[in-house]
Amino acid sequence: MESYLFPFDSLICMLLGISFTVWFTLLLVFIIVPAIFGVSFGIRRLYMESLVKLFEWATLRMERGAKEKNQHLYKPYSNGIIAKEPVSLEQEVQEMRRGGAEPEFDMSDIFYFCRRGVESIVDDEVTKRFTAEELESWNLLTRSNYNFHHISTRLTALWGVGVLIRYGFLLPLRVTLAFTGVGLLVVLTSIVGLFPNGRMKNYLSDKVHLMCYRICIRALTAIITYHDSENKPKNGGICVANHTSPIDVIILASDGCYAMVGQVHGGLMGVIQRAMVKACPHIWFERSEVKDRHLVAKRLSDHVADTSKLPILIFPEGTCINNTSVMMFKKGSFEIGCTVYPVAIKYDPRFGDAFWNSSKFGMVNYLLHMMSSWAIVCSVWYLPPMSRMEGEDAVQFANRVKAAIARKGGLADLLWDGGLKRGKVKEVFKEEQQKLYSKVLVGSSEDRSHS
């Protein structure tokens, strides 16, 4: 019996060996080698254009099927509130008051604050920045609307084929590339770290980082368009960008080398950090050092003072926002007094949701979610360098840079702190509203006394 099974077992092993060889050869020829030399065959662009046509057809079929069934297609993340022109607190309170009387306090004033409270709950300007971005059409992914693919048999079949392609072909391909890119990064940076400090080490470090990040970019099927490359960050400065996802780092680092800033981690991330810092002077802080603002500022100042070191990459928001807006920039990066290079990043949500909701998904879950989407498509704009003007404090400078990034990326410019994602509203915001209302009452009293 065994003599009959042996040839069959050998055949299976031989077929598996051939499959693995063919698979890795295709990866090497069409993905890894082009990534090493920074070239592209245009396959990803063709893939993106094909997806756009597919989405248009699916949306048309979806609308037609909904009409046939007399269903109403709704936007799953829309709250239905119609935006109105901003009005001052004093004007709104006067509108709420009955008649023409202007007492110091009127019971109807309570309704103003009740209404504002309900509006804040229903149409919270902060909370909705930490949920998936709303889509205008279905992209054949469940996130858009789980019920869409049940509208017609064709759409259901197309969605099923998409699941097979994404999980049966794209996911294994991307996981293989991700392990290849990260593995090469750890091994090669460790080898480069053995070289003595000098121009050769810096040159090899730059080449290794670019090569590995470009492989990781292909692990996400990322199609990136870089604009205004003449404004790319230079040594002796700080690059600041809006923050949507952890892959923002890879997006930027695949087009230029940066010194990373972050907290020391354990596990696999710790292995990567220790290998990277051997080849390049990245800035890693211990957990106990992160809250020491003076120490952080000194480490950053010392780094930018040396023009031989790479520009520092920082995300001043301190948390991920859902690709629709830019929230408050922490002032620490703008107190150093060096040149700031703003960068705006905007993702196309049709192909996949790049936003990382860290309170809902862990890192592994998030990466699997990203690798099982269609693609990551984004645009990057390098803005002209900016410096702190005379008489301008760090907060004003941070707000000016934030506004420039928001305008260029087509994002909403918000004053709220992204820390509200996990914390409560600061007392200072409550006090501001109390002061505004007190001015209304004091103003009313003064008007009557003058009359």
Coordinates of C-alpha atoms in Angstrom, one line a residue:
M1 CA 0.0 0.0 0.0
E2 CA 2.8 2.4 0.9
S3 CA 4.5 1.8 -2.4
Y4 CA 1.5 3.1 -4.2
L5 CA 1.1 6.2 -2.0
F6 CA 4.8 7.2 -2.2
P7 CA 4.7 8.4 -5.8
F8 CA 1.5 10.4 -5.0
D9 CA 3.1 12.1 -2.0
S10 CA 6.2 12.9 -4.0
L11 CA 4.0 14.4 -6.8
I12 CA 2.2 16.6 -4.2
C13 CA 5.5 17.8 -2.7
M14 CA 6.9 18.5 -6.2
L15 CA 3.8 20.5 -7.2
L16 CA 3.9 22.5 -4.0
G17 CA 7.6 23.2 -4.6
I18 CA 6.9 24.4 -8.2
S19 CA 4.0 26.6 -7.1
F20 CA 6.1 28.2 -4.4
T21 CA 9.0 28.8 -6.9
V22 CA 6.7 30.3 -9.5
W23 CA 4.9 32.5 -6.9
F24 CA 8.1 33.9 -5.5
T25 CA 9.6 34.4 -9.0
L26 CA 6.6 36.4 -10.0
L27 CA 6.9 38.5 -6.8
L28 CA 10.6 39.0 -7.4
V29 CA 10.3 40.0 -11.1
F30 CA 7.2 42.1 -11.0
I31 CA 7.1 43.6 -7.5
I32 CA 10.3 43.3 -5.4
V33 CA 12.9 44.2 -8.1
P34 CA 10.9 47.2 -9.4
A35 CA 10.5 48.4 -5.8
I36 CA 14.2 48.2 -5.3
F37 CA 14.9 50.4 -8.3
G38 CA 11.8 52.7 -7.7
V39 CA 10.2 51.9 -11.1
S40 CA 6.6 50.8 -11.9
F41 CA 5.1 48.8 -14.8
G42 CA 1.8 50.7 -14.5
I43 CA -0.1 47.6 -13.4
R44 CA -1.4 49.2 -10.2
R45 CA -2.7 52.3 -12.2
L46 CA -4.5 50.0 -14.7
Y47 CA -5.9 48.1 -11.7
M48 CA -7.2 51.3 -10.2
E49 CA -8.8 52.5 -13.4
S50 CA -10.5 49.1 -13.8
L51 CA -11.9 49.3 -10.3
V52 CA -13.3 52.8 -10.9
K53 CA -15.3 51.5 -13.9
L54 CA -16.4 48.5 -11.9
F55 CA -17.7 50.8 -9.1
E56 CA -19.6 53.0 -11.5
W57 CA -21.3 50.0 -13.1
A58 CA -22.1 48.5 -9.6
T59 CA -23.5 51.8 -8.4
L60 CA -25.7 52.1 -11.6
R61 CA -27.0 48.6 -11.1
M62 CA -27.6 49.3 -7.4
E63 CA -29.7 52.4 -8.1
R64 CA -31.6 50.6 -10.8
G65 CA -32.3 47.6 -8.6
A66 CA -33.4 49.8 -5.8
K67 CA -35.9 51.6 -8.0
E68 CA -37.3 48.3 -9.2
K69 CA -37.9 47.3 -5.6
N70 CA -39.1 50.7 -4.6
Q71 CA -36.3 51.0 -2.0
H72 CA -34.6 54.1 -0.9
L73 CA -30.8 54.1 -0.9
Y74 CA -29.5 55.9 2.1
K75 CA -26.1 57.1 3.1
P76 CA -25.3 54.9 6.1
Y77 CA -23.2 57.5 8.0
S78 CA -25.3 60.6 7.1
N79 CA -27.1 62.2 10.1
G80 CA -29.7 64.1 8.0
I81 CA -28.9 67.5 9.6
I82 CA -28.9 70.5 7.3
A83 CA -26.0 72.8 8.1
K84 CA -26.9 76.4 8.8
E85 CA -24.8 79.6 8.7
P86 CA -23.0 80.2 12.0
V87 CA -24.7 82.7 14.3
S88 CA -23.4 84.3 17.5
L89 CA -24.6 83.2 20.8
E90 CA -26.2 86.6 21.5
Q91 CA -28.2 86.5 18.3
E92 CA -29.5 83.0 18.9
V93 CA -30.5 83.8 22.5
Q94 CA -32.4 86.9 21.3
E95 CA -34.2 84.8 18.7
M96 CA -35.3 82.3 21.4
R97 CA -36.6 85.0 23.8
R98 CA -40.3 85.9 23.5
G99 CA -41.4 89.4 22.6
G100 CA -39.2 92.4 22.6
A101 CA -38.2 92.4 26.3
E102 CA -34.6 92.0 27.3
P103 CA -34.4 90.9 30.9
E104 CA -31.2 89.8 32.5
F105 CA -32.4 86.3 32.5
D106 CA -35.3 84.7 30.7
M107 CA -36.5 81.1 31.1
S108 CA -36.5 80.7 27.4
D109 CA -32.7 81.0 27.4
I110 CA -32.7 77.4 28.8
F111 CA -34.1 76.1 25.5
Y112 CA -31.2 77.5 23.6
F113 CA -28.7 75.5 25.7
C114 CA -31.0 72.4 25.5
R115 CA -31.2 72.7 21.7
R116 CA -27.4 73.1 21.4
G117 CA -26.9 70.1 23.6
V118 CA -29.1 67.9 21.5
E119 CA -27.5 69.1 18.3
S120 CA -24.1 68.3 19.7
I121 CA -25.2 64.8 20.5
V122 CA -26.8 64.2 17.1
D123 CA -24.3 66.0 15.0
D124 CA -21.2 65.9 17.1
E125 CA -18.4 67.7 15.2
V126 CA -15.7 65.8 17.1
T127 CA -17.1 62.2 17.5
K128 CA -18.0 61.8 13.8
R129 CA -14.3 62.5 12.9
F130 CA -13.5 59.1 14.5
T131 CA -15.9 56.9 12.4
A132 CA -15.5 55.7 8.9
E133 CA -15.8 58.3 6.2
E134 CA -19.1 58.5 4.4
L135 CA -19.2 57.2 0.8
E136 CA -21.4 58.4 -2.0
S137 CA -21.5 55.1 -3.8
W138 CA -20.9 51.4 -3.0
N139 CA -17.4 50.1 -3.5
L140 CA -18.3 46.4 -3.2
L141 CA -17.0 46.3 0.4
T142 CA -19.2 45.6 3.3
R143 CA -18.2 48.8 5.1
S144 CA -20.2 51.0 2.6
N145 CA -23.5 49.2 3.3
Y146 CA -24.0 45.6 4.1
N147 CA -27.4 45.5 2.4
F148 CA -26.3 46.8 -1.0
H149 CA -25.1 43.5 -2.4
H150 CA -28.5 41.9 -1.8
I151 CA -30.4 44.2 -4.2
S152 CA -29.8 42.1 -7.2
T153 CA -28.4 38.7 -8.1
R154 CA -25.7 40.2 -10.3
L155 CA -24.5 42.5 -7.5
T156 CA -24.5 39.6 -5.0
A157 CA -22.4 37.4 -7.5
L158 CA -20.0 40.3 -8.1
W159 CA -19.6 41.0 -4.4
G160 CA -18.9 37.2 -3.9
V161 CA -16.2 37.2 -6.7
G162 CA -14.7 40.3 -5.1
V163 CA -14.5 38.5 -1.7
L164 CA -12.7 35.5 -3.4
I165 CA -10.2 37.9 -5.2
R166 CA -9.5 40.0 -2.1
Y167 CA -9.1 37.1 0.4
G168 CA -8.0 34.3 -1.9
F169 CA -5.4 36.2 -4.0
L170 CA -4.7 39.8 -2.8
L171 CA -4.4 39.0 0.9
P172 CA -1.9 36.2 0.6
L173 CA 0.1 38.3 -1.9
R174 CA 0.1 41.3 0.3
V175 CA 1.0 39.4 3.5
T176 CA 4.0 37.8 1.7
L177 CA 5.2 41.2 0.5
A178 CA 4.7 42.7 4.0
F179 CA 6.8 40.0 5.6
T180 CA 9.4 40.4 2.9
G181 CA 9.6 44.2 3.4
V182 CA 9.7 44.1 7.2
G183 CA 12.2 41.2 7.2
L184 CA 14.6 42.9 4.8
L185 CA 14.3 46.1 6.8
V186 CA 15.3 44.4 10.0
V187 CA 18.2 42.4 8.4
L188 CA 19.6 45.1 6.2
T189 CA 19.5 47.9 8.7
S190 CA 21.2 45.7 11.2
I191 CA 24.0 45.1 8.7
V192 CA 24.2 48.8 7.8
G193 CA 24.5 49.5 11.5
L194 CA 27.9 47.7 11.5
F195 CA 29.4 50.3 9.2
P196 CA 31.3 53.2 10.8
N197 CA 29.4 56.6 10.9
G198 CA 30.0 58.5 7.7
R199 CA 28.7 59.3 4.2
M200 CA 28.8 55.6 3.1
K201 CA 26.7 54.5 6.0
N202 CA 24.2 57.3 5.5
Y203 CA 23.9 56.5 1.8
L204 CA 23.3 52.8 2.4
S205 CA 20.8 53.6 5.1
D206 CA 18.8 55.8 2.8
K207 CA 18.8 53.2 0.1
V208 CA 17.8 50.4 2.4
H209 CA 14.9 52.4 4.0
L210 CA 13.6 53.5 0.6
M211 CA 13.7 50.0 -0.8
C212 CA 12.0 48.3 2.2
Y213 CA 9.3 51.0 2.4
R214 CA 8.5 50.7 -1.3
I215 CA 8.1 46.9 -0.9
C216 CA 5.7 47.6 2.0
I217 CA 3.8 50.1 -0.1
R218 CA 3.2 47.4 -2.7
A219 CA 2.0 45.1 0.1
L220 CA -1.0 47.5 0.3
T221 CA -1.3 48.0 -3.4
A222 CA -0.9 51.7 -2.7
I223 CA -1.2 54.1 -5.6
I224 CA 0.3 57.4 -4.5
T225 CA 0.5 60.7 -6.4
Y226 CA 3.1 63.1 -5.1
H227 CA 2.7 66.8 -5.9
D228 CA 5.1 69.8 -5.7
S229 CA 8.2 67.6 -5.0
E230 CA 10.4 70.7 -5.1
N231 CA 9.1 71.5 -1.5
K232 CA 10.1 68.1 -0.1
P233 CA 11.5 68.4 3.5
K234 CA 15.3 69.0 3.9
N235 CA 17.8 68.2 6.6
G236 CA 17.6 70.5 9.6
G237 CA 13.8 70.8 9.6
I238 CA 10.6 69.2 10.8
C239 CA 8.0 67.6 8.5
V240 CA 4.5 67.9 9.9
A241 CA 1.5 66.2 8.3
N242 CA -2.2 65.4 9.1
H243 CA -2.7 61.9 10.5
T244 CA -5.2 59.3 9.2
S245 CA -3.4 56.0 9.6
P246 CA -0.1 54.4 10.8
I247 CA 0.7 53.8 7.1
D248 CA 1.1 57.6 6.7
V249 CA 4.7 56.9 7.7
I250 CA 5.2 54.4 4.9
I251 CA 3.4 56.7 2.4
L252 CA 5.8 59.5 3.1
A253 CA 9.0 57.5 3.7
S254 CA 8.7 55.7 0.4
D255 CA 9.4 59.0 -1.3
G256 CA 12.1 60.3 1.0
C257 CA 14.0 59.4 4.1
Y258 CA 13.0 60.8 7.5
A259 CA 14.0 60.4 11.2
M260 CA 11.1 58.9 13.0
V261 CA 9.9 60.0 16.5
G262 CA 8.1 57.6 18.8
Q263 CA 7.9 55.7 22.0
V264 CA 9.9 52.6 22.6
H265 CA 7.9 49.4 22.1
G266 CA 8.3 45.7 22.8
G267 CA 7.7 42.7 20.7
L268 CA 8.1 42.8 16.9
M269 CA 7.8 46.6 16.9
G270 CA 10.7 46.8 19.3
V271 CA 12.9 44.6 17.2
I272 CA 12.2 46.8 14.1
Q273 CA 12.9 50.0 16.2
R274 CA 16.2 48.7 17.5
A275 CA 17.3 47.6 14.0
M276 CA 16.3 50.9 12.4
V277 CA 18.1 53.1 15.0
K278 CA 21.4 51.2 14.3
A279 CA 21.4 52.5 10.7
C280 CA 19.8 55.9 11.2
P281 CA 19.5 58.3 14.2
H282 CA 15.8 57.9 14.8
I283 CA 14.4 59.4 18.1
W284 CA 12.8 56.8 20.4
F285 CA 11.6 57.8 23.9
E286 CA 11.1 55.5 26.9
R287 CA 7.6 55.5 28.3
S288 CA 8.8 57.6 31.3
E289 CA 10.4 60.2 29.0
V290 CA 7.4 60.9 26.8
K291 CA 5.6 63.2 29.3
D292 CA 8.8 65.2 29.9
R293 CA 8.2 68.1 27.5
H294 CA 11.6 69.7 28.1
L295 CA 13.5 66.5 27.4
V296 CA 11.5 65.9 24.2
A297 CA 12.1 69.5 23.1
K298 CA 15.8 69.2 23.7
R299 CA 16.2 65.9 21.8
L300 CA 14.3 67.4 18.9
S301 CA 16.3 70.6 19.0
D302 CA 19.6 68.8 19.1
H303 CA 18.6 66.7 16.1
V304 CA 17.5 69.6 13.8
A305 CA 20.6 71.6 14.8
D306 CA 22.7 68.9 13.0
T307 CA 22.1 69.5 9.2
S308 CA 23.7 66.1 8.4
K309 CA 20.7 64.4 10.0
L310 CA 17.5 63.6 8.3
P311 CA 14.3 65.8 8.7
I312 CA 12.1 64.7 11.6
L313 CA 8.6 63.4 10.7
I314 CA 5.9 64.3 13.2
F315 CA 2.1 64.1 13.3
P316 CA 1.1 67.0 15.6
E317 CA -2.5 65.9 16.0
G318 CA -1.4 63.0 18.2
T319 CA -4.1 60.7 17.0
C320 CA -5.7 59.4 13.8
I321 CA -8.6 61.4 12.2
N322 CA -10.9 60.0 9.6
N323 CA -9.6 61.7 6.4
T324 CA -12.2 64.4 6.5
S325 CA -10.6 67.1 8.7
V326 CA -7.5 68.3 10.5
M327 CA -7.8 68.8 14.3
M328 CA -5.7 70.8 16.7
F329 CA -1.9 70.6 16.4
K330 CA 0.0 70.2 19.6
K331 CA 2.4 73.2 20.0
G332 CA 5.5 71.2 21.0
S333 CA 6.8 70.8 17.5
F334 CA 6.4 74.5 16.7
E335 CA 8.3 75.8 19.8
I336 CA 11.7 74.6 18.5
G337 CA 12.3 77.5 16.1
C338 CA 13.3 75.6 13.0
T339 CA 11.9 75.4 9.5
V340 CA 8.6 73.5 9.3
Y341 CA 7.7 71.6 6.1
P342 CA 3.9 71.0 6.0
V343 CA 2.6 68.0 4.1
A344 CA -1.1 67.3 3.3
I345 CA -2.3 63.7 2.8
K346 CA -5.7 62.8 1.4
Y347 CA -6.9 59.3 0.8
D348 CA -9.5 58.2 -1.8
P349 CA -12.1 56.3 0.3
R350 CA -13.6 54.5 -2.7
F351 CA -10.9 51.8 -2.7
G352 CA -10.5 51.2 1.0
D353 CA -10.9 53.0 4.4
A354 CA -7.4 54.0 5.5
F355 CA -8.6 55.4 8.9
W356 CA -7.4 53.5 12.0
N357 CA -10.0 53.6 14.7
S358 CA -7.7 52.4 17.5
S359 CA -10.5 52.2 20.0
K360 CA -12.3 49.6 17.8
F361 CA -9.5 47.7 16.0
G362 CA -6.1 46.5 17.2
M363 CA -3.1 46.9 15.0
V364 CA -3.2 43.3 13.5
N365 CA -6.9 43.6 12.9
Y366 CA -6.5 46.9 11.2
L367 CA -3.6 45.7 8.9
L368 CA -5.7 42.7 7.9
H369 CA -8.6 45.0 7.2
M370 CA -6.3 47.2 5.0
M371 CA -4.8 44.3 3.2
S372 CA -8.2 42.8 2.3
S373 CA -9.5 46.1 0.8
W374 CA -9.2 46.8 -2.9
A375 CA -6.3 49.2 -2.7
I376 CA -4.9 52.3 -0.9
V377 CA -5.1 55.4 -3.2
C378 CA -4.0 58.8 -2.0
S379 CA -2.5 62.1 -2.9
V380 CA 0.4 63.8 -1.1
W381 CA 1.1 67.6 -1.4
Y382 CA 4.4 69.1 -0.3
L383 CA 3.7 72.6 0.8
P384 CA 6.3 75.4 0.8
P385 CA 8.4 75.6 4.0
M386 CA 7.1 77.8 6.8
S387 CA 8.9 79.6 9.6
R388 CA 7.6 81.3 12.8
M389 CA 7.0 85.0 12.2
E390 CA 8.0 87.8 14.5
G391 CA 5.6 88.2 17.4
E392 CA 3.9 84.9 16.6
D393 CA 3.7 82.3 19.4
A394 CA 3.8 78.6 19.0
V395 CA 0.0 78.1 19.1
Q396 CA -0.6 80.7 16.4
F397 CA 2.2 79.2 14.2
A398 CA 0.7 75.7 14.7
N399 CA -2.7 77.0 13.7
R400 CA -1.3 78.7 10.6
V401 CA 0.4 75.5 9.4
K402 CA -2.7 73.5 10.2
A403 CA -4.9 75.8 8.1
A404 CA -2.5 75.6 5.1
I405 CA -2.6 71.7 5.3
A406 CA -6.4 71.7 5.5
R407 CA -6.8 74.0 2.5
K408 CA -4.4 72.1 0.3
G409 CA -5.9 68.7 1.2
G410 CA -9.5 69.8 1.0
L411 CA -10.0 69.0 4.7
A412 CA -12.1 70.7 7.3
D413 CA -10.0 72.9 9.7
L414 CA -11.2 72.2 13.2
L415 CA -10.0 73.8 16.5
W416 CA -10.9 70.7 18.6
D417 CA -8.2 68.6 20.3
G418 CA -8.0 65.1 18.9
G419 CA -7.5 63.9 22.5
L420 CA -11.3 64.3 23.0
K421 CA -11.4 60.9 21.2
R422 CA -10.8 59.3 24.6
G423 CA -11.0 62.2 27.1
K424 CA -13.6 64.7 28.3
V425 CA -14.0 68.2 27.2
K426 CA -11.6 70.5 28.9
E427 CA -13.0 73.0 31.5
V428 CA -11.6 75.9 29.4
F429 CA -14.1 75.2 26.6
K430 CA -17.0 75.2 29.1
E431 CA -15.8 78.4 30.6
E432 CA -15.7 80.1 27.2
Q433 CA -19.4 79.4 26.7
Q434 CA -20.2 80.6 30.2
K435 CA -18.3 83.9 29.5
L436 CA -20.1 84.4 26.2
Y437 CA -23.5 84.0 27.9
S438 CA -22.5 86.3 30.8
K439 CA -21.6 89.0 28.2
V440 CA -25.1 88.7 26.9
L441 CA -26.6 89.3 30.4
V442 CA -24.1 92.1 31.3
G443 CA -24.7 93.8 27.9
S444 CA -28.4 93.8 28.5
S445 CA -28.0 95.4 31.9
E446 CA -25.7 98.1 30.6
D447 CA -28.0 98.9 27.7
R448 CA -30.9 99.5 30.1
S449 CA -28.9 101.7 32.4
H450 CA -27.7 103.9 29.5
S451 CA -31.3 104.2 28.3

